[in-house]
JSON list of C-alpha atoms in Angstrom, two decimals:
[
{"chain": "A", "resi": 23, "resn": "MET", "atom": "CA", "xyz": [34.99, 4.58, -10.83]},
{"chain": "A", "resi": 24, "resn": "ALA", "atom": "CA", "xyz": [33.42, 5.82, -7.61]},
{"chain": "A", "resi": 25, "resn": "PHE", "atom": "CA", "xyz": [30.13, 7.73, -7.63]},
{"chain": "A", "resi": 26, "resn": "ASP", "atom": "CA", "xyz": [29.50, 10.80, -5.53]},
{"chain": "A", "resi": 27, "resn": "GLN", "atom": "CA", "xyz": [26.53, 10.78, -3.13]},
{"chain": "A", "resi": 28, "resn": "SER", "atom": "CA", "xyz": [24.24, 12.61, -5.55]},
{"chain": "A", "resi": 29, "resn": "THR", "atom": "CA", "xyz": [24.90, 10.06, -8.30]},
{"chain": "A", "resi": 30, "resn": "ARG", "atom": "CA", "xyz": [24.37, 7.15, -5.90]},
{"chain": "A", "resi": 31, "resn": "ASN", "atom": "CA", "xyz": [21.05, 8.66, -4.79]},
{"chain": "A", "resi": 32, "resn": "ARG", "atom": "CA", "xyz": [19.88, 9.12, -8.39]},
{"chain": "A", "resi": 33, "resn": "LEU", "atom": "CA", "xyz": [20.93, 5.57, -9.23]},
{"chain": "A", "resi": 34, "resn": "ALA", "atom": "CA", "xyz": [19.11, 4.16, -6.19]},
{"chain": "A", "resi": 35, "resn": "ARG", "atom": "CA", "xyz": [15.96, 6.09, -7.15]},
{"chain": "A", "resi": 36, "resn": "PHE", "atom": "CA", "xyz": [16.19, 4.87, -10.73]},
{"chain": "A", "resi": 37, "resn": "VAL", "atom": "CA", "xyz": [16.63, 1.24, -9.67]},
{"chain": "A", "resi": 38, "resn": "GLY", "atom": "CA", "xyz": [13.67, 1.48, -7.29]},
{"chain": "A", "resi": 39, "resn": "GLU", "atom": "CA", "xyz": [11.45, 3.04, -9.93]},
{"chain": "A", "resi": 40, "resn": "ALA", "atom": "CA", "xyz": [12.52, 0.51, -12.58]},
{"chain": "A", "resi": 41, "resn": "ARG", "atom": "CA", "xyz": [11.86, -2.40, -10.21]},
{"chain": "A", "resi": 42, "resn": "SER", "atom": "CA", "xyz": [8.44, -0.94, -9.39]},
{"chain": "A", "resi": 43, "resn": "LEU", "atom": "CA", "xyz": [7.54, -0.59, -13.09]},
{"chain": "A", "resi": 44, "resn": "LEU", "atom": "CA", "xyz": [8.66, -4.14, -13.82]},
{"chain": "A", "resi": 45, "resn": "THR", "atom": "CA", "xyz": [6.70, -5.49, -10.86]},
{"chain": "A", "resi": 46, "resn": "GLU", "atom": "CA", "xyz": [3.57, -3.65, -12.03]},
{"chain": "A", "resi": 47, "resn": "GLU", "atom": "CA", "xyz": [3.97, -5.06, -15.54]},
{"chain": "A", "resi": 48, "resn": "PHE", "atom": "CA", "xyz": [4.50, -8.61, -14.29]},
{"chain": "A", "resi": 49, "resn": "THR", "atom": "CA", "xyz": [1.48, -8.22, -12.00]},
{"chain": "A", "resi": 50, "resn": "ARG", "atom": "CA", "xyz": [-0.62, -7.15, -14.99]},
{"chain": "A", "resi": 51, "resn": "GLN", "atom": "CA", "xyz": [0.61, -10.12, -17.03]},
{"chain": "A", "resi": 52, "resn": "LEU", "atom": "CA", "xyz": [-0.09, -12.59, -14.23]},
{"chain": "A", "resi": 53, "resn": "GLN", "atom": "CA", "xyz": [-3.62, -11.27, -13.84]},
{"chain": "A", "resi": 54, "resn": "HIS", "atom": "CA", "xyz": [-4.65, -10.78, -17.47]},
{"chain": "A", "resi": 55, "resn": "GLU", "atom": "CA", "xyz": [-2.75, -13.51, -19.29]},
{"chain": "A", "resi": 56, "resn": "TYR", "atom": "CA", "xyz": [-2.08, -16.26, -16.78]},
{"chain": "A", "resi": 57, "resn": "GLY", "atom": "CA", "xyz": [-5.09, -16.11, -14.45]},
{"chain": "A", "resi": 58, "resn": "ILE", "atom": "CA", "xyz": [-3.09, -15.49, -11.29]},
{"chain": "A", "resi": 59, "resn": "ASP", "atom": "CA", "xyz": [-4.21, -12.71, -8.96]},
{"chain": "A", "resi": 60, "resn": "PRO", "atom": "CA", "xyz": [-1.46, -11.50, -6.61]},
{"chain": "A", "resi": 61, "resn": "ALA", "atom": "CA", "xyz": [-3.90, -9.39, -4.59]},
{"chain": "A", "resi": 62, "resn": "ASN", "atom": "CA", "xyz": [-5.96, -12.29, -3.25]},
{"chain": "A", "resi": 63, "resn": "GLY", "atom": "CA", "xyz": [-3.97, -15.37, -4.29]},
{"chain": "A", "resi": 64, "resn": "GLU", "atom": "CA", "xyz": [-6.65, -16.75, -6.59]},
{"chain": "A", "resi": 65, "resn": "ILE", "atom": "CA", "xyz": [-5.34, -18.98, -9.36]},
{"chain": "A", "resi": 66, "resn": "THR", "atom": "CA", "xyz": [-7.58, -19.86, -12.30]},
{"chain": "A", "resi": 67, "resn": "ALA", "atom": "CA", "xyz": [-7.48, -23.50, -13.34]},
{"chain": "A", "resi": 68, "resn": "LEU", "atom": "CA", "xyz": [-5.17, -24.09, -16.29]},
{"chain": "A", "resi": 69, "resn": "GLY", "atom": "CA", "xyz": [-8.00, -25.71, -18.29]},
{"chain": "A", "resi": 70, "resn": "LYS", "atom": "CA", "xyz": [-9.99, -22.47, -18.18]},
{"chain": "A", "resi": 71, "resn": "LEU", "atom": "CA", "xyz": [-7.24, -20.48, -19.92]},
{"chain": "A", "resi": 72, "resn": "THR", "atom": "CA", "xyz": [-8.44, -21.33, -23.41]},
{"chain": "A", "resi": 73, "resn": "ALA", "atom": "CA", "xyz": [-7.09, -18.18, -25.10]},
{"chain": "A", "resi": 74, "resn": "LEU", "atom": "CA", "xyz": [-3.43, -19.10, -24.48]},
{"chain": "A", "resi": 75, "resn": "ASP", "atom": "CA", "xyz": [-1.19, -20.48, -27.19]},
{"chain": "A", "resi": 76, "resn": "ASP", "atom": "CA", "xyz": [1.04, -23.47, -26.42]},
{"chain": "A", "resi": 77, "resn": "ALA", "atom": "CA", "xyz": [4.03, -21.39, -25.27]},
{"chain": "A", "resi": 78, "resn": "ARG", "atom": "CA", "xyz": [1.96, -19.27, -22.89]},
{"chain": "A", "resi": 79, "resn": "ARG", "atom": "CA", "xyz": [0.10, -22.34, -21.63]},
{"chain": "A", "resi": 80, "resn": "GLU", "atom": "CA", "xyz": [3.46, -23.87, -20.75]},
{"chain": "A", "resi": 81, "resn": "THR", "atom": "CA", "xyz": [4.46, -20.65, -18.98]},
{"chain": "A", "resi": 82, "resn": "ALA", "atom": "CA", "xyz": [1.18, -20.75, -17.04]},
{"chain": "A", "resi": 83, "resn": "ARG", "atom": "CA", "xyz": [1.88, -24.37, -16.05]},
{"chain": "A", "resi": 84, "resn": "ILE", "atom": "CA", "xyz": [5.40, -23.52, -14.90]},
{"chain": "A", "resi": 85, "resn": "LEU", "atom": "CA", "xyz": [4.11, -20.55, -12.89]},
{"chain": "A", "resi": 86, "resn": "ARG", "atom": "CA", "xyz": [1.63, -22.80, -11.11]},
{"chain": "A", "resi": 87, "resn": "GLU", "atom": "CA", "xyz": [4.31, -25.38, -10.38]},
{"chain": "A", "resi": 88, "resn": "THR", "atom": "CA", "xyz": [6.62, -22.67, -9.02]},
{"chain": "A", "resi": 89, "resn": "ILE", "atom": "CA", "xyz": [3.87, -21.27, -6.78]},
{"chain": "A", "resi": 90, "resn": "SER", "atom": "CA", "xyz": [3.14, -24.77, -5.51]},
{"chain": "A", "resi": 91, "resn": "TYR", "atom": "CA", "xyz": [6.83, -25.41, -4.87]},
{"chain": "A", "resi": 92, "resn": "TYR", "atom": "CA", "xyz": [7.29, -22.13, -2.97]},
{"chain": "A", "resi": 93, "resn": "GLN", "atom": "CA", "xyz": [4.21, -22.91, -0.89]},
{"chain": "A", "resi": 94, "resn": "SER", "atom": "CA", "xyz": [5.51, -26.36, -0.03]},
{"chain": "A", "resi": 95, "resn": "GLN", "atom": "CA", "xyz": [8.89, -24.94, 1.00]},
{"chain": "A", "resi": 96, "resn": "SER", "atom": "CA", "xyz": [7.59, -22.35, 3.42]},
{"chain": "A", "resi": 97, "resn": "LYS", "atom": "CA", "xyz": [3.96, -23.33, 4.07]},
{"chain": "A", "resi": 98, "resn": "ALA", "atom": "CA", "xyz": [3.15, -19.88, 2.69]},
{"chain": "A", "resi": 99, "resn": "LYS", "atom": "CA", "xyz": [-0.16, -18.63, 1.38]},
{"chain": "A", "resi": 100, "resn": "PRO", "atom": "CA", "xyz": [-0.43, -18.32, -2.42]},
{"chain": "A", "resi": 101, "resn": "MET", "atom": "CA", "xyz": [-0.16, -14.52, -2.19]},
{"chain": "A", "resi": 102, "resn": "ILE", "atom": "CA", "xyz": [3.29, -14.79, -0.60]},
{"chain": "A", "resi": 103, "resn": "ALA", "atom": "CA", "xyz": [4.50, -17.26, -3.23]},
{"chain": "A", "resi": 104, "resn": "ILE", "atom": "CA", "xyz": [3.14, -15.06, -6.04]},
{"chain": "A", "resi": 105, "resn": "ASP", "atom": "CA", "xyz": [4.80, -12.00, -4.52]},
{"chain": "A", "resi": 106, "resn": "ARG", "atom": "CA", "xyz": [8.09, -13.90, -4.46]},
{"chain": "A", "resi": 107, "resn": "ILE", "atom": "CA", "xyz": [7.76, -14.69, -8.16]},
{"chain": "A", "resi": 108, "resn": "LEU", "atom": "CA", "xyz": [7.03, -11.04, -8.93]},
{"chain": "A", "resi": 109, "resn": "ARG", "atom": "CA", "xyz": [10.06, -9.82, -6.97]},
{"chain": "A", "resi": 110, "resn": "GLU", "atom": "CA", "xyz": [12.37, -12.44, -8.50]},
{"chain": "A", "resi": 111, "resn": "GLN", "atom": "CA", "xyz": [11.25, -11.68, -12.05]},
{"chain": "A", "resi": 112, "resn": "ALA", "atom": "CA", "xyz": [11.63, -7.92, -11.60]},
{"chain": "A", "resi": 113, "resn": "PHE", "atom": "CA", "xyz": [15.09, -8.43, -10.08]},
{"chain": "A", "resi": 114, "resn": "THR", "atom": "CA", "xyz": [16.18, -10.79, -12.87]},
{"chain": "A", "resi": 115, "resn": "VAL", "atom": "CA", "xyz": [14.99, -8.59, -15.73]},
{"chain": "A", "resi": 116, "resn": "LEU", "atom": "CA", "xyz": [16.47, -5.44, -14.21]},
{"chain": "A", "resi": 117, "resn": "ASN", "atom": "CA", "xyz": [19.83, -7.16, -13.69]},
{"chain": "A", "resi": 118, "resn": "ARG", "atom": "CA", "xyz": [19.83, -8.44, -17.28]},
{"chain": "A", "resi": 119, "resn": "LEU", "atom": "CA", "xyz": [19.04, -5.00, -18.65]},
{"chain": "A", "resi": 120, "resn": "CYS", "atom": "CA", "xyz": [21.86, -3.50, -16.59]},
{"chain": "A", "resi": 121, "resn": "ALA", "atom": "CA", "xyz": [24.26, -6.21, -17.76]},
{"chain": "A", "resi": 122, "resn": "LEU", "atom": "CA", "xyz": [23.36, -5.54, -21.40]},
{"chain": "A", "resi": 123, "resn": "ARG", "atom": "CA", "xyz": [23.82, -1.79, -20.93]},
{"chain": "A", "resi": 124, "resn": "MET", "atom": "CA", "xyz": [27.22, -2.34, -19.28]},
{"chain": "A", "resi": 125, "resn": "ALA", "atom": "CA", "xyz": [28.27, -4.66, -22.12]},
{"chain": "A", "resi": 126, "resn": "GLU", "atom": "CA", "xyz": [27.22, -2.03, -24.67]},
{"chain": "A", "resi": 127, "resn": "ALA", "atom": "CA", "xyz": [29.22, 0.64, -22.84]},
{"chain": "A", "resi": 128, "resn": "ARG", "atom": "CA", "xyz": [32.28, -1.59, -22.94]},
{"chain": "A", "resi": 129, "resn": "GLY", "atom": "CA", "xyz": [31.86, -2.32, -26.62]}
]
């Protein structure tokens, strides 16, 4: 099924807005729950995150490992590695939501 130009434009706008909303939400979560600030690259020590339960503490640990890995791969500043995580997470969640919606449409 081919889309006309108007439909493609609306779809592109929707995808861009959805990705932006997801990125904003992940940014908020990184800052408020996991002690990672994408704006300046500051990362709170894991031991200082005393309000986290075990599952979230593990997520915080994995996030720090991923940031460290990305930095070691490209010699990037923490902000660049954090931005990569944000983009990847937004992309992944949006693709999964689209896949679920397509599966629903197909029954």
